[in-house]
Amino acid sequence: MQSIIHQLTRNKRVLLTTHTHPDGDAIGSLLALGLSLERMGKTIAMVDDDPIPAIYRFLPKVDRITRRVPSGVDFDIAVVLDCGSLQRVGAVARAVALMPVVVNIDHHVTNEAFGDFRLVDADACATAEIIYRLIREMSVPIDKIVATAIYTGIFTDTGSFRFSNTNLEAFTICQEMVALGVDPYQVAKHVYGTYSLGRIKLLNMALDSIELTANGKMTIMTLSLEMFRETRTQPEDGDGLINYARRIEDVRVAALIQELNGNSPGQYHVSLRSDGSVDVARIAQARGGGGHASAAGFSVTAPLADVKADLLRLAEQL
Ligand code: AMP
Ligand code: MN
Ligand code: MN
């Protein structure tokens, strides 16, 4: 942490980025660190390759996050947040690779240790927890805007303090953020309280698609591009639906196969969740992805039948 603080102190222009299909932790960490560095007098750019999902657009200053790296600024240092590998930042990776100094701040157990300076803690409930510690160590005051970003990162990555990564820090930091003015009801209302009608219809189709393996230990949920078209929803509307398939009794692993709108057909993202008895990070890593012990994912280009066959083999191994 001290070497990273040294780097952030001596460099003036900071490029901050995070993973594609950003979640609450990615966006919260990006805003919290970016705005704190700006308060220290740095020139900053906060970039994400993908649009901000509707449920996170309530975050103050979220419109400061851009899709492209601003041209005409010679950045001195890049900070990559909440990414187990550099590829996770998508097209921004090219700009990051050209940067003189790259800092990697993350909490994925599969972190590939990229970058010149690393702050990786797999015991942190969220990257936002590590960002909180960093901001405190740099003695930058935390205002309500930054507090809301940190709170949202921890609140969403712990599944509202329900997932196995929920630790003491999740509660102590969030308590402090509430004392600094965060309104828990407002955050929860935006993140979970409002669903578009299309999303409810997508949920209906997602529930209908659930298959249970013969041994009852695994579920497979499938979301096709056709379903998104029919319900007029976006890929982000699939976020969290896998939790329904995981809650089914006796299920140890839940898989969600989500068809991607890529350049060629047959591209899928597979999300894996476990009840804690199976290390899905290892399973995802073996397929070129990564994640945490009970929440991981990978992308694959193959016929749907092959993707399912692979998952069924997994179920048998369970
Ligand atoms: P998801 O299934 O996309 O909700 O992601 C679950 C967890 O796995 C998150 O912490 C992601 O950061 C991680 N993850 C998902 N896809 C990948 C991937 N292709 N490579 C590495 N990590 C991933
Ligand atoms: Mn994330
Ligand atoms: Mn995270």
mmCIF file of N, CA and C in Angstrom, residues 10 19 33 44 76 111 130 141 144 168 217 223 239 241 255 258 295-296:
data_model
loop_
_atom_site.group_PDB
_atom_site.id
_atom_site.type_symbol
_atom_site.label_atom_id
_atom_site.label_comp_id
_atom_site.label_asym_id
_atom_site.label_seq_id
_atom_site.Cartn_x
_atom_site.Cartn_y
_atom_site.Cartn_z
ATOM 1 N N ARG A 10 3.482 10.895 -6.360
ATOM 2 C CA ARG A 10 4.467 11.520 -7.242
ATOM 3 C C ARG A 10 3.961 11.714 -8.675
ATOM 4 N N HIS A 19 -13.559 -3.474 -14.803
ATOM 5 C CA HIS A 19 -13.957 -4.504 -15.772
ATOM 6 C C HIS A 19 -15.170 -4.144 -16.631
ATOM 7 N N LEU A 33 -12.155 6.037 -5.560
ATOM 8 C CA LEU A 33 -10.727 6.348 -5.677
ATOM 9 C C LEU A 33 -10.507 7.533 -6.618
ATOM 10 N N ILE A 44 -7.649 13.364 -13.308
ATOM 11 C CA ILE A 44 -8.065 11.963 -13.385
ATOM 12 C C ILE A 44 -8.996 11.717 -14.571
ATOM 13 N N ASP A 76 0.228 9.384 -16.545
ATOM 14 C CA ASP A 76 1.480 8.888 -15.960
ATOM 15 C C ASP A 76 1.306 7.514 -15.355
ATOM 16 N N ASN A 111 -6.516 -13.662 -9.024
ATOM 17 C CA ASN A 111 -5.778 -12.523 -9.596
ATOM 18 C C ASN A 111 -4.426 -12.962 -10.150
ATOM 19 N N ILE A 130 -10.904 -2.347 0.044
ATOM 20 C CA ILE A 130 -9.473 -2.022 -0.084
ATOM 21 C C ILE A 130 -9.316 -0.532 -0.407
ATOM 22 N N PRO A 141 -10.236 13.231 3.217
ATOM 23 C CA PRO A 141 -11.554 13.172 3.857
ATOM 24 C C PRO A 141 -12.571 12.471 2.943
ATOM 25 N N LYS A 144 -19.940 12.632 1.401
ATOM 26 C CA LYS A 144 -21.114 11.780 1.193
ATOM 27 C C LYS A 144 -21.067 11.088 -0.177
ATOM 28 N N LEU A 168 -16.489 -8.704 8.933
ATOM 29 C CA LEU A 168 -16.655 -7.631 9.918
ATOM 30 C C LEU A 168 -16.470 -6.255 9.277
ATOM 31 N N LYS A 217 -27.693 -31.946 -8.062
ATOM 32 C CA LYS A 217 -26.661 -31.130 -7.415
ATOM 33 C C LYS A 217 -26.341 -29.846 -8.164
ATOM 34 N N LEU A 223 -29.983 -17.940 -20.749
ATOM 35 C CA LEU A 223 -30.564 -16.687 -21.255
ATOM 36 C C LEU A 223 -30.070 -16.480 -22.683
ATOM 37 N N ASP A 239 -28.149 -9.741 -14.660
ATOM 38 C CA ASP A 239 -27.358 -9.758 -13.422
ATOM 39 C C ASP A 239 -28.218 -10.175 -12.230
ATOM 40 N N LEU A 241 -29.882 -12.866 -11.638
ATOM 41 C CA LEU A 241 -30.934 -13.877 -11.825
ATOM 42 C C LEU A 241 -30.459 -15.268 -11.425
ATOM 43 N N ALA A 255 -25.330 -22.746 -12.522
ATOM 44 C CA ALA A 255 -24.670 -22.159 -13.692
ATOM 45 C C ALA A 255 -25.677 -21.336 -14.474
ATOM 46 N N GLN A 258 -25.255 -17.321 -20.488
ATOM 47 C CA GLN A 258 -25.853 -16.125 -21.095
ATOM 48 C C GLN A 258 -25.239 -15.881 -22.466
ATOM 49 N N ALA A 295 -18.291 -17.585 -6.300
ATOM 50 C CA ALA A 295 -18.871 -16.837 -7.435
ATOM 51 C C ALA A 295 -17.783 -16.623 -8.476
ATOM 52 N N ALA A 296 -17.961 -17.231 -9.634
ATOM 53 C CA ALA A 296 -16.917 -17.102 -10.659
ATOM 54 C C ALA A 296 -17.554 -17.129 -12.034
#
